Amino acid sequence: MTNQQPKQTLERFNQLLMGAIDQELTPQEWNEFNQIVNSNRQLLKEWKHYKKLKEVARAMKFKSPPKEVWDNYWMNTYNKIERGIGWIIFSIGAIILITYGLFKAVESMIADPKLQGIIKIGIIAVLLGLVILLVSVIREKLFVRKSDPYKEVQR
């Protein structure tokens, strides 16, 4: 930018510039922005530079690492332990929160005198069945995981 521009014009240009780049200006702001840009070649050059920069940034993509990199990553013992510990801590926290929530729900349901006894029994049976199924699925997954002879084989 030049020092020859009035300070207010430059400040207003800078205020409108990011909105113009992100296509967030109102029609009145677009008119004002176009008047400012068209009245000064330096500001027009700067506007074109930012538009080009946005196009380049939009076209950029992260290059995915090759499959071999991920295979080597997961062969590292530290990475396996780190992920396993994270899942264990997450699971313990989820179990605590879910158990507490279910306990409070059942507690308030039992204390509610308006709810019929058969409804209470039905809700408790559903929750108990859900817990038993959850434990069964977890046990099955752990058993299969430990005894799967092909777990290191990749398709």
CSV table of N, CA and C in Angstrom, one decimal:
chain,number,residue,atom,x,y,z
A,1,MET,N,0.8,-1.2,0.0
A,1,MET,CA,0.0,0.0,0.0
A,1,MET,C,0.9,1.2,0.0
A,2,THR,N,0.3,2.3,-0.5
A,2,THR,CA,1.1,3.5,-0.6
A,2,THR,C,0.7,4.4,0.6
A,3,ASN,N,1.7,5.3,0.9
A,3,ASN,CA,1.4,6.3,1.9
A,3,ASN,C,0.7,7.5,1.4
A,4,GLN,N,0.5,7.5,0.0
A,4,GLN,CA,-0.2,8.6,-0.6
A,4,GLN,C,-1.7,8.6,-0.4
A,5,GLN,N,-2.2,7.4,-0.1
A,5,GLN,CA,-3.7,7.2,0.0
A,5,GLN,C,-4.1,7.9,1.3
A,6,PRO,N,-5.2,8.5,1.3
A,6,PRO,CA,-5.7,9.0,2.6
A,6,PRO,C,-5.9,7.8,3.6
A,7,LYS,N,-5.6,8.1,4.8
A,7,LYS,CA,-5.6,7.1,5.8
A,7,LYS,C,-7.0,6.4,6.0
A,8,GLN,N,-8.0,7.2,5.8
A,8,GLN,CA,-9.3,6.7,6.0
A,8,GLN,C,-9.7,5.7,4.9
A,9,THR,N,-9.2,6.0,3.7
A,9,THR,CA,-9.5,5.1,2.5
A,9,THR,C,-8.8,3.8,2.7
A,10,LEU,N,-7.6,3.8,3.2
A,10,LEU,CA,-6.8,2.6,3.4
A,10,LEU,C,-7.4,1.8,4.6
A,11,GLU,N,-7.8,2.5,5.6
A,11,GLU,CA,-8.5,1.7,6.7
A,11,GLU,C,-9.8,1.1,6.2
A,12,ARG,N,-10.6,1.8,5.5
A,12,ARG,CA,-11.8,1.2,5.0
A,12,ARG,C,-11.5,0.1,4.0
A,13,PHE,N,-10.5,0.2,3.2
A,13,PHE,CA,-10.1,-0.9,2.3
A,13,PHE,C,-9.8,-2.1,3.1
A,14,ASN,N,-9.0,-1.9,4.1
A,14,ASN,CA,-8.6,-3.1,4.9
A,14,ASN,C,-9.8,-3.7,5.7
A,15,GLN,N,-10.7,-2.8,6.1
A,15,GLN,CA,-11.9,-3.4,6.7
A,15,GLN,C,-12.8,-4.2,5.7
A,16,LEU,N,-12.9,-3.8,4.5
A,16,LEU,CA,-13.7,-4.5,3.5
A,16,LEU,C,-13.0,-5.6,2.8
A,17,LEU,N,-11.7,-5.6,2.9
A,17,LEU,CA,-10.9,-6.6,2.1
A,17,LEU,C,-11.2,-8.0,2.5
A,18,MET,N,-11.2,-8.3,3.7
A,18,MET,CA,-11.4,-9.7,4.2
A,18,MET,C,-12.9,-10.2,3.9
A,19,GLY,N,-13.8,-9.2,4.0
A,19,GLY,CA,-15.2,-9.5,3.7
A,19,GLY,C,-15.3,-9.8,2.2
A,20,ALA,N,-14.6,-9.0,1.4
A,20,ALA,CA,-14.6,-9.2,-0.1
A,20,ALA,C,-14.0,-10.6,-0.4
A,21,ILE,N,-13.0,-10.9,0.2
A,21,ILE,CA,-12.3,-12.2,-0.1
A,21,ILE,C,-13.3,-13.4,0.3
A,22,ASP,N,-13.9,-13.2,1.4
A,22,ASP,CA,-14.8,-14.3,1.9
A,22,ASP,C,-16.2,-14.2,1.3
A,23,GLN,N,-16.5,-13.2,0.4
A,23,GLN,CA,-17.8,-13.0,-0.3
A,23,GLN,C,-18.9,-12.7,0.8
A,24,GLU,N,-18.5,-11.9,1.8
A,24,GLU,CA,-19.5,-11.6,2.8
A,24,GLU,C,-20.0,-10.2,2.8
A,25,LEU,N,-19.6,-9.4,1.8
A,25,LEU,CA,-20.0,-8.0,1.8
A,25,LEU,C,-21.5,-7.9,1.3
A,26,THR,N,-22.1,-6.8,1.8
A,26,THR,CA,-23.4,-6.5,1.3
A,26,THR,C,-23.3,-5.8,0.0
A,27,PRO,N,-24.3,-5.6,-0.8
A,27,PRO,CA,-24.2,-4.9,-2.1
A,27,PRO,C,-23.7,-3.5,-1.9
A,28,GLN,N,-24.1,-2.8,-0.9
A,28,GLN,CA,-23.6,-1.5,-0.7
A,28,GLN,C,-22.1,-1.5,-0.4
A,29,GLU,N,-21.6,-2.5,0.4
A,29,GLU,CA,-20.2,-2.6,0.7
A,29,GLU,C,-19.4,-3.0,-0.5
A,30,TRP,N,-20.0,-3.8,-1.4
A,30,TRP,CA,-19.3,-4.2,-2.6
A,30,TRP,C,-19.1,-3.0,-3.5
A,31,ASN,N,-20.2,-2.1,-3.6
A,31,ASN,CA,-20.0,-0.9,-4.4
A,31,ASN,C,-18.9,0.0,-3.8
A,32,GLU,N,-18.9,0.1,-2.5
A,32,GLU,CA,-17.9,1.0,-1.9
A,32,GLU,C,-16.5,0.4,-2.1
A,33,PHE,N,-16.4,-0.9,-1.9
A,33,PHE,CA,-15.1,-1.6,-2.1
A,33,PHE,C,-14.6,-1.5,-3.6
A,34,ASN,N,-15.5,-1.7,-4.5
A,34,ASN,CA,-15.2,-1.5,-5.9
A,34,ASN,C,-14.7,-0.1,-6.3
A,35,GLN,N,-15.4,0.9,-5.7
A,35,GLN,CA,-15.0,2.3,-5.9
A,35,GLN,C,-13.6,2.5,-5.4
A,36,ILE,N,-13.3,2.0,-4.2
A,36,ILE,CA,-12.0,2.2,-3.6
A,36,ILE,C,-10.9,1.5,-4.5
A,37,VAL,N,-11.2,0.3,-4.9
A,37,VAL,CA,-10.2,-0.5,-5.6
A,37,VAL,C,-10.0,0.1,-7.0
A,38,ASN,N,-11.1,0.5,-7.6
A,38,ASN,CA,-10.9,1.0,-9.0
A,38,ASN,C,-10.3,2.4,-9.0
A,39,SER,N,-10.3,3.1,-7.9
A,39,SER,CA,-9.7,4.4,-7.9
A,39,SER,C,-8.2,4.4,-7.6
A,40,ASN,N,-7.7,3.2,-7.3
A,40,ASN,CA,-6.2,3.1,-6.9
A,40,ASN,C,-5.6,1.8,-7.5
A,41,ARG,N,-4.6,1.9,-8.3
A,41,ARG,CA,-4.0,0.8,-8.9
A,41,ARG,C,-3.3,-0.1,-7.9
A,42,GLN,N,-2.7,0.5,-6.9
A,42,GLN,CA,-2.0,-0.2,-5.9
A,42,GLN,C,-3.0,-1.1,-5.1
A,43,LEU,N,-4.1,-0.5,-4.7
A,43,LEU,CA,-5.1,-1.3,-4.0
A,43,LEU,C,-5.7,-2.4,-4.9
A,44,LEU,N,-5.9,-2.1,-6.2
A,44,LEU,CA,-6.4,-3.1,-7.1
A,44,LEU,C,-5.4,-4.3,-7.2
A,45,LYS,N,-4.1,-3.9,-7.2
A,45,LYS,CA,-3.1,-5.0,-7.3
A,45,LYS,C,-3.1,-5.8,-6.0
A,46,GLU,N,-3.3,-5.1,-4.9
A,46,GLU,CA,-3.3,-5.9,-3.6
A,46,GLU,C,-4.6,-6.8,-3.6
A,47,TRP,N,-5.7,-6.3,-4.1
A,47,TRP,CA,-7.0,-7.1,-4.1
A,47,TRP,C,-6.8,-8.3,-5.0
A,48,LYS,N,-6.2,-8.1,-6.2
A,48,LYS,CA,-5.9,-9.3,-7.0
A,48,LYS,C,-5.0,-10.3,-6.4
A,49,HIS,N,-4.0,-9.7,-5.7
A,49,HIS,CA,-3.0,-10.6,-5.0
A,49,HIS,C,-3.8,-11.5,-4.0
A,50,TYR,N,-4.7,-10.9,-3.2
A,50,TYR,CA,-5.4,-11.7,-2.2
A,50,TYR,C,-6.4,-12.7,-2.8
A,51,LYS,N,-7.0,-12.3,-3.9
A,51,LYS,CA,-7.9,-13.2,-4.6
A,51,LYS,C,-7.1,-14.4,-5.1
A,52,LYS,N,-5.9,-14.1,-5.7
A,52,LYS,CA,-5.1,-15.2,-6.2
A,52,LYS,C,-4.7,-16.1,-5.0
A,53,LEU,N,-4.3,-15.5,-3.9
A,53,LEU,CA,-3.9,-16.3,-2.7
A,53,LEU,C,-5.0,-17.2,-2.2
A,54,LYS,N,-6.2,-16.6,-2.2
A,54,LYS,CA,-7.4,-17.5,-1.8
A,54,LYS,C,-7.6,-18.6,-2.7
A,55,GLU,N,-7.4,-18.4,-4.0
A,55,GLU,CA,-7.6,-19.5,-5.0
A,55,GLU,C,-6.6,-20.6,-4.8
A,56,VAL,N,-5.3,-20.1,-4.5
A,56,VAL,CA,-4.3,-21.1,-4.3
A,56,VAL,C,-4.5,-21.9,-3.0
A,57,ALA,N,-4.9,-21.2,-2.0
A,57,ALA,CA,-5.2,-21.8,-0.7
A,57,ALA,C,-6.4,-22.8,-0.8
A,58,ARG,N,-7.4,-22.5,-1.6
A,58,ARG,CA,-8.5,-23.3,-1.8
A,58,ARG,C,-8.1,-24.6,-2.6
A,59,ALA,N,-7.2,-24.5,-3.5
A,59,ALA,CA,-6.8,-25.6,-4.3
A,59,ALA,C,-5.8,-26.5,-3.5
A,60,MET,N,-5.2,-26.0,-2.5
A,60,MET,CA,-4.3,-26.8,-1.7
A,60,MET,C,-5.0,-28.0,-1.0
A,61,LYS,N,-4.3,-29.1,-1.0
A,61,LYS,CA,-4.9,-30.2,-0.2
A,61,LYS,C,-3.7,-30.9,0.5
A,62,PHE,N,-4.0,-31.5,1.6
A,62,PHE,CA,-3.0,-32.3,2.3
A,62,PHE,C,-2.7,-33.6,1.5
A,63,LYS,N,-1.5,-33.9,1.4
A,63,LYS,CA,-1.2,-35.1,0.7
A,63,LYS,C,-1.3,-36.3,1.8
A,64,SER,N,-2.0,-37.3,1.5
A,64,SER,CA,-2.1,-38.4,2.4
A,64,SER,C,-0.9,-39.2,2.3
A,65,PRO,N,-0.4,-39.7,3.5
A,65,PRO,CA,0.8,-40.5,3.4
A,65,PRO,C,0.5,-41.8,2.8
A,66,PRO,N,1.5,-42.5,2.2
A,66,PRO,CA,1.2,-43.8,1.6
A,66,PRO,C,0.8,-44.8,2.7
A,67,LYS,N,0.2,-45.9,2.2
A,67,LYS,CA,-0.3,-46.9,3.1
A,67,LYS,C,0.8,-47.5,4.0
A,68,GLU,N,1.9,-47.6,3.4
A,68,GLU,CA,3.1,-48.2,4.1
A,68,GLU,C,3.4,-47.4,5.4
A,69,VAL,N,3.3,-46.1,5.3
A,69,VAL,CA,3.6,-45.2,6.4
A,69,VAL,C,2.6,-45.6,7.6
A,70,TRP,N,1.3,-45.7,7.3
A,70,TRP,CA,0.4,-46.0,8.3
A,70,TRP,C,0.6,-47.4,8.9
A,71,ASP,N,1.0,-48.4,8.0
A,71,ASP,CA,1.3,-49.7,8.5
A,71,ASP,C,2.4,-49.7,9.5
A,72,ASN,N,3.5,-48.9,9.1
A,72,ASN,CA,4.6,-48.8,10.0
A,72,ASN,C,4.3,-48.1,11.3
A,73,TYR,N,3.4,-47.1,11.2
A,73,TYR,CA,2.9,-46.4,12.3
A,73,TYR,C,2.2,-47.3,13.3
A,74,TRP,N,1.4,-48.2,12.8
A,74,TRP,CA,0.6,-49.0,13.7
A,74,TRP,C,1.4,-50.2,14.2
A,75,MET,N,2.6,-50.5,13.6
A,75,MET,CA,3.5,-51.6,14.1
A,75,MET,C,4.3,-51.1,15.3
A,76,ASN,N,4.4,-49.8,15.5
A,76,ASN,CA,5.1,-49.3,16.6
A,76,ASN,C,4.4,-49.6,17.9
A,77,THR,N,5.1,-50.1,18.8
A,77,THR,CA,4.5,-50.5,20.1
A,77,THR,C,3.9,-49.3,20.9
A,78,TYR,N,4.7,-48.2,20.9
A,78,TYR,CA,4.3,-47.0,21.6
A,78,TYR,C,2.9,-46.6,21.1
A,79,ASN,N,2.7,-46.6,19.8
A,79,ASN,CA,1.5,-46.1,19.2
A,79,ASN,C,0.3,-47.0,19.6
A,80,LYS,N,0.6,-48.3,19.6
A,80,LYS,CA,-0.5,-49.2,20.0
A,80,LYS,C,-0.9,-49.0,21.5
A,81,ILE,N,0.1,-48.8,22.3
A,81,ILE,CA,-0.1,-48.7,23.8
A,81,ILE,C,-0.9,-47.3,24.0
A,82,GLU,N,-0.4,-46.3,23.3
A,82,GLU,CA,-1.0,-45.0,23.5
A,82,GLU,C,-2.5,-45.1,23.1
A,83,ARG,N,-2.8,-45.7,22.0
A,83,ARG,CA,-4.2,-45.7,21.5
A,83,ARG,C,-5.0,-46.6,22.5
A,84,GLY,N,-4.4,-47.7,22.9
A,84,GLY,CA,-5.1,-48.6,23.8
A,84,GLY,C,-5.5,-48.0,25.2
A,85,ILE,N,-4.5,-47.2,25.7
A,85,ILE,CA,-4.7,-46.5,27.0
A,85,ILE,C,-5.8,-45.5,26.8
A,86,GLY,N,-5.7,-44.8,25.7
A,86,GLY,CA,-6.8,-43.8,25.5
A,86,GLY,C,-8.2,-44.4,25.4
A,87,TRP,N,-8.3,-45.5,24.8
A,87,TRP,CA,-9.6,-46.1,24.7
A,87,TRP,C,-10.1,-46.7,26.0
A,88,ILE,N,-9.1,-47.2,26.8
A,88,ILE,CA,-9.5,-47.7,28.1
A,88,ILE,C,-10.0,-46.6,29.0
A,89,ILE,N,-9.3,-45.5,29.1
A,89,ILE,CA,-9.7,-44.4,29.9
A,89,ILE,C,-11.0,-43.8,29.4
A,90,PHE,N,-11.2,-43.7,28.1
A,90,PHE,CA,-12.5,-43.2,27.6
A,90,PHE,C,-13.6,-44.2,27.9
A,91,SER,N,-13.3,-45.5,27.8
A,91,SER,CA,-14.4,-46.4,28.2
A,91,SER,C,-14.7,-46.4,29.6
A,92,ILE,N,-13.8,-46.3,30.5
A,92,ILE,CA,-14.0,-46.2,31.9
A,92,ILE,C,-14.9,-45.0,32.2
A,93,GLY,N,-14.5,-43.9,31.7
A,93,GLY,CA,-15.3,-42.6,31.9
A,93,GLY,C,-16.7,-42.8,31.4
A,94,ALA,N,-16.9,-43.4,30.2
A,94,ALA,CA,-18.2,-43.5,29.6
A,94,ALA,C,-19.0,-44.5,30.5
A,95,ILE,N,-18.4,-45.5,30.9
A,95,ILE,CA,-19.1,-46.5,31.8
A,95,ILE,C,-19.6,-45.8,33.1
A,96,ILE,N,-18.7,-45.0,33.7
A,96,ILE,CA,-19.1,-44.3,34.9
A,96,ILE,C,-20.3,-43.4,34.7
A,97,LEU,N,-20.2,-42.6,33.6
A,97,LEU,CA,-21.2,-41.6,33.3
A,97,LEU,C,-22.5,-42.3,33.0
A,98,ILE,N,-22.5,-43.3,32.2
A,98,ILE,CA,-23.7,-44.0,31.8
A,98,ILE,C,-24.3,-44.7,33.0
A,99,THR,N,-23.5,-45.4,33.8
A,99,THR,CA,-24.0,-46.0,35.0
A,99,THR,C,-24.7,-45.0,35.9
A,100,TYR,N,-24.0,-43.9,36.1
A,100,TYR,CA,-24.6,-42.9,37.0
A,100,TYR,C,-25.9,-42.4,36.5
A,101,GLY,N,-25.9,-42.1,35.2
A,101,GLY,CA,-27.2,-41.6,34.6
A,101,GLY,C,-28.3,-42.6,34.7
A,102,LEU,N,-28.0,-43.9,34.4
A,102,LEU,CA,-29.0,-44.9,34.5
A,102,LEU,C,-29.5,-45.1,36.0
A,103,PHE,N,-28.5,-45.0,36.9
A,103,PHE,CA,-28.9,-45.1,38.3
A,103,PHE,C,-29.8,-44.0,38.7
A,104,LYS,N,-29.5,-42.8,38.3
A,104,LYS,CA,-30.3,-41.6,38.7
A,104,LYS,C,-31.7,-41.7,38.0
A,105,ALA,N,-31.7,-42.2,36.8
A,105,ALA,CA,-33.0,-42.4,36.1
A,105,ALA,C,-33.9,-43.4,36.8
A,106,VAL,N,-33.3,-44.5,37.1
A,106,VAL,CA,-34.1,-45.6,37.8
A,106,VAL,C,-34.5,-45.1,39.2
A,107,GLU,N,-33.6,-44.4,39.9
A,107,GLU,CA,-33.9,-43.9,41.2
A,107,GLU,C,-35.1,-43.0,41.2
A,108,SER,N,-35.1,-42.0,40.2
A,108,SER,CA,-36.2,-41.1,40.2
A,108,SER,C,-37.5,-41.8,39.7
A,109,MET,N,-37.3,-42.8,38.8
A,109,MET,CA,-38.5,-43.5,38.3
A,109,MET,C,-39.2,-44.3,39.4
A,110,ILE,N,-38.4,-45.0,40.3
A,110,ILE,CA,-38.9,-45.7,41.4
A,110,ILE,C,-39.6,-44.8,42.4
A,111,ALA,N,-39.1,-43.7,42.6
A,111,ALA,CA,-39.6,-42.7,43.6
A,111,ALA,C,-40.9,-42.1,43.1
A,112,ASP,N,-41.2,-42.1,41.8
A,112,ASP,CA,-42.3,-41.5,41.2
A,112,ASP,C,-43.6,-42.3,41.5
A,113,PRO,N,-44.5,-41.8,42.3
A,113,PRO,CA,-45.7,-42.6,42.7
A,113,PRO,C,-46.7,-42.6,41.5
A,114,LYS,N,-46.6,-41.7,40.6
A,114,LYS,CA,-47.6,-41.7,39.5
A,114,LYS,C,-47.4,-42.8,38.4
A,115,LEU,N,-46.1,-43.3,38.4
A,115,LEU,CA,-45.8,-44.3,37.4
A,115,LEU,C,-46.3,-45.6,37.8
A,116,GLN,N,-47.0,-46.4,37.0
A,116,GLN,CA,-47.5,-47.7,37.3
A,116,GLN,C,-46.3,-48.7,37.5
A,117,GLY,N,-46.6,-49.7,38.3
A,117,GLY,CA,-45.6,-50.7,38.7
A,117,GLY,C,-45.1,-51.5,37.4
A,118,ILE,N,-46.0,-51.8,36.5
A,118,ILE,CA,-45.7,-52.6,35.3
A,118,ILE,C,-44.8,-51.8,34.4
A,119,ILE,N,-45.0,-50.5,34.4
A,119,ILE,CA,-44.1,-49.6,33.5
A,119,ILE,C,-42.7,-49.6,34.2
A,120,LYS,N,-42.7,-49.5,35.5
A,120,LYS,CA,-41.4,-49.5,36.2
A,120,LYS,C,-40.6,-50.8,35.9
A,121,ILE,N,-41.3,-51.9,36.0
A,121,ILE,CA,-40.7,-53.2,35.7
A,121,ILE,C,-40.2,-53.3,34.3
A,122,GLY,N,-41.0,-52.8,33.4
A,122,GLY,CA,-40.6,-52.8,31.9
A,122,GLY,C,-39.4,-52.0,31.7
A,123,ILE,N,-39.3,-50.8,32.2
A,123,ILE,CA,-38.1,-49.9,32.0
A,123,ILE,C,-36.9,-50.5,32.6
A,124,ILE,N,-37.0,-51.1,33.8
A,124,ILE,CA,-35.9,-51.7,34.5
A,124,ILE,C,-35.4,-52.9,33.6
A,125,ALA,N,-36.4,-53.7,33.1
A,125,ALA,CA,-36.0,-54.9,32.3
A,125,ALA,C,-35.3,-54.4,31.0
A,126,VAL,N,-35.8,-53.4,30.4
A,126,VAL,CA,-35.1,-52.9,29.2
A,126,VAL,C,-33.7,-52.5,29.5
A,127,LEU,N,-33.5,-51.7,30.6
A,127,LEU,CA,-32.2,-51.2,30.9
A,127,LEU,C,-31.2,-52.4,31.3
A,128,LEU,N,-31.8,-53.3,32.1
A,128,LEU,CA,-31.0,-54.5,32.5
A,128,LEU,C,-30.6,-55.3,31.2
A,129,GLY,N,-31.5,-55.5,30.3
A,129,GLY,CA,-31.3,-56.3,29.1
A,129,GLY,C,-30.2,-55.6,28.3
A,130,LEU,N,-30.3,-54.3,28.2
A,130,LEU,CA,-29.3,-53.5,27.5
A,130,LEU,C,-27.9,-53.6,28.0
A,131,VAL,N,-27.8,-53.6,29.3
A,131,VAL,CA,-26.5,-53.8,30.0
A,131,VAL,C,-26.0,-55.2,29.7
A,132,ILE,N,-26.8,-56.2,29.8
A,132,ILE,CA,-26.4,-57.6,29.6
A,132,ILE,C,-25.9,-57.7,28.2
A,133,LEU,N,-26.7,-57.2,27.2
A,133,LEU,CA,-26.3,-57.3,25.8
A,133,LEU,C,-24.9,-56.6,25.6
A,134,LEU,N,-24.8,-55.4,26.2
A,134,LEU,CA,-23.5,-54.6,26.0
A,134,LEU,C,-22.3,-55.4,26.5
A,135,VAL,N,-22.5,-56.0,27.7
A,135,VAL,CA,-21.4,-56.8,28.3
A,135,VAL,C,-21.1,-58.0,27.4
A,136,SER,N,-22.2,-58.6,26.9
A,136,SER,CA,-22.0,-59.8,26.0
A,136,SER,C,-21.2,-59.5,24.8
A,137,VAL,N,-21.6,-58.4,24.1
A,137,VAL,CA,-20.9,-57.9,22.9
A,137,VAL,C,-19.4,-57.6,23.2
A,138,ILE,N,-19.2,-56.9,24.3
A,138,ILE,CA,-17.8,-56.6,24.6
A,138,ILE,C,-17.0,-57.8,24.9
A,139,ARG,N,-17.6,-58.8,25.6
A,139,ARG,CA,-16.9,-60.0,25.9
A,139,ARG,C,-16.6,-60.8,24.6
A,140,GLU,N,-17.5,-60.8,23.7
A,140,GLU,CA,-17.4,-61.5,22.5
A,140,GLU,C,-16.2,-60.9,21.6
A,141,LYS,N,-16.2,-59.6,21.6
A,141,LYS,CA,-15.2,-58.9,20.8
A,141,LYS,C,-13.8,-59.1,21.4
A,142,LEU,N,-13.7,-59.1,22.7
A,142,LEU,CA,-12.4,-59.4,23.4
A,142,LEU,C,-12.0,-60.8,23.1
A,143,PHE,N,-12.9,-61.7,23.2
A,143,PHE,CA,-12.6,-63.1,23.0
A,143,PHE,C,-12.1,-63.4,21.5
A,144,VAL,N,-12.8,-62.8,20.6
A,144,VAL,CA,-12.5,-63.0,19.2
A,144,VAL,C,-11.1,-62.3,18.9
A,145,ARG,N,-10.9,-61.2,19.5
A,145,ARG,CA,-9.7,-60.4,19.2
A,145,ARG,C,-8.5,-61.2,19.7
A,146,LYS,N,-8.6,-61.8,20.9
A,146,LYS,CA,-7.5,-62.5,21.5
A,146,LYS,C,-7.2,-63.8,20.7
A,147,SER,N,-8.2,-64.5,20.2
A,147,SER,CA,-8.0,-65.8,19.6
A,147,SER,C,-8.0,-65.7,18.0
A,148,ASP,N,-8.1,-64.6,17.4
A,148,ASP,CA,-8.1,-64.5,16.0
A,148,ASP,C,-6.7,-64.7,15.4
A,149,PRO,N,-6.5,-65.8,14.7
A,149,PRO,CA,-5.1,-66.1,14.2
A,149,PRO,C,-4.8,-65.2,13.0
A,150,TYR,N,-5.7,-64.5,12.4
A,150,TYR,CA,-5.5,-63.7,11.2
A,150,TYR,C,-5.5,-62.2,11.5
A,151,LYS,N,-5.4,-61.8,12.7
A,151,LYS,CA,-5.6,-60.4,13.0
A,151,LYS,C,-4.4,-59.6,12.5
A,152,GLU,N,-3.3,-60.2,12.2
A,152,GLU,CA,-2.1,-59.4,11.6
A,152,GLU,C,-2.2,-59.4,10.1
A,153,VAL,N,-3.1,-60.3,9.5
A,153,VAL,CA,-3.2,-60.4,8.1
A,153,VAL,C,-4.1,-59.2,7.6
A,154,GLN,N,-3.6,-58.5,6.6
A,154,GLN,CA,-4.4,-57.4,6.0
A,154,GLN,C,-4.9,-57.8,4.7
A,155,ARG,N,-6.1,-57.4,4.4
A,155,ARG,CA,-6.7,-57.7,3.1
A,155,ARG,C,-6.2,-56.9,2.0
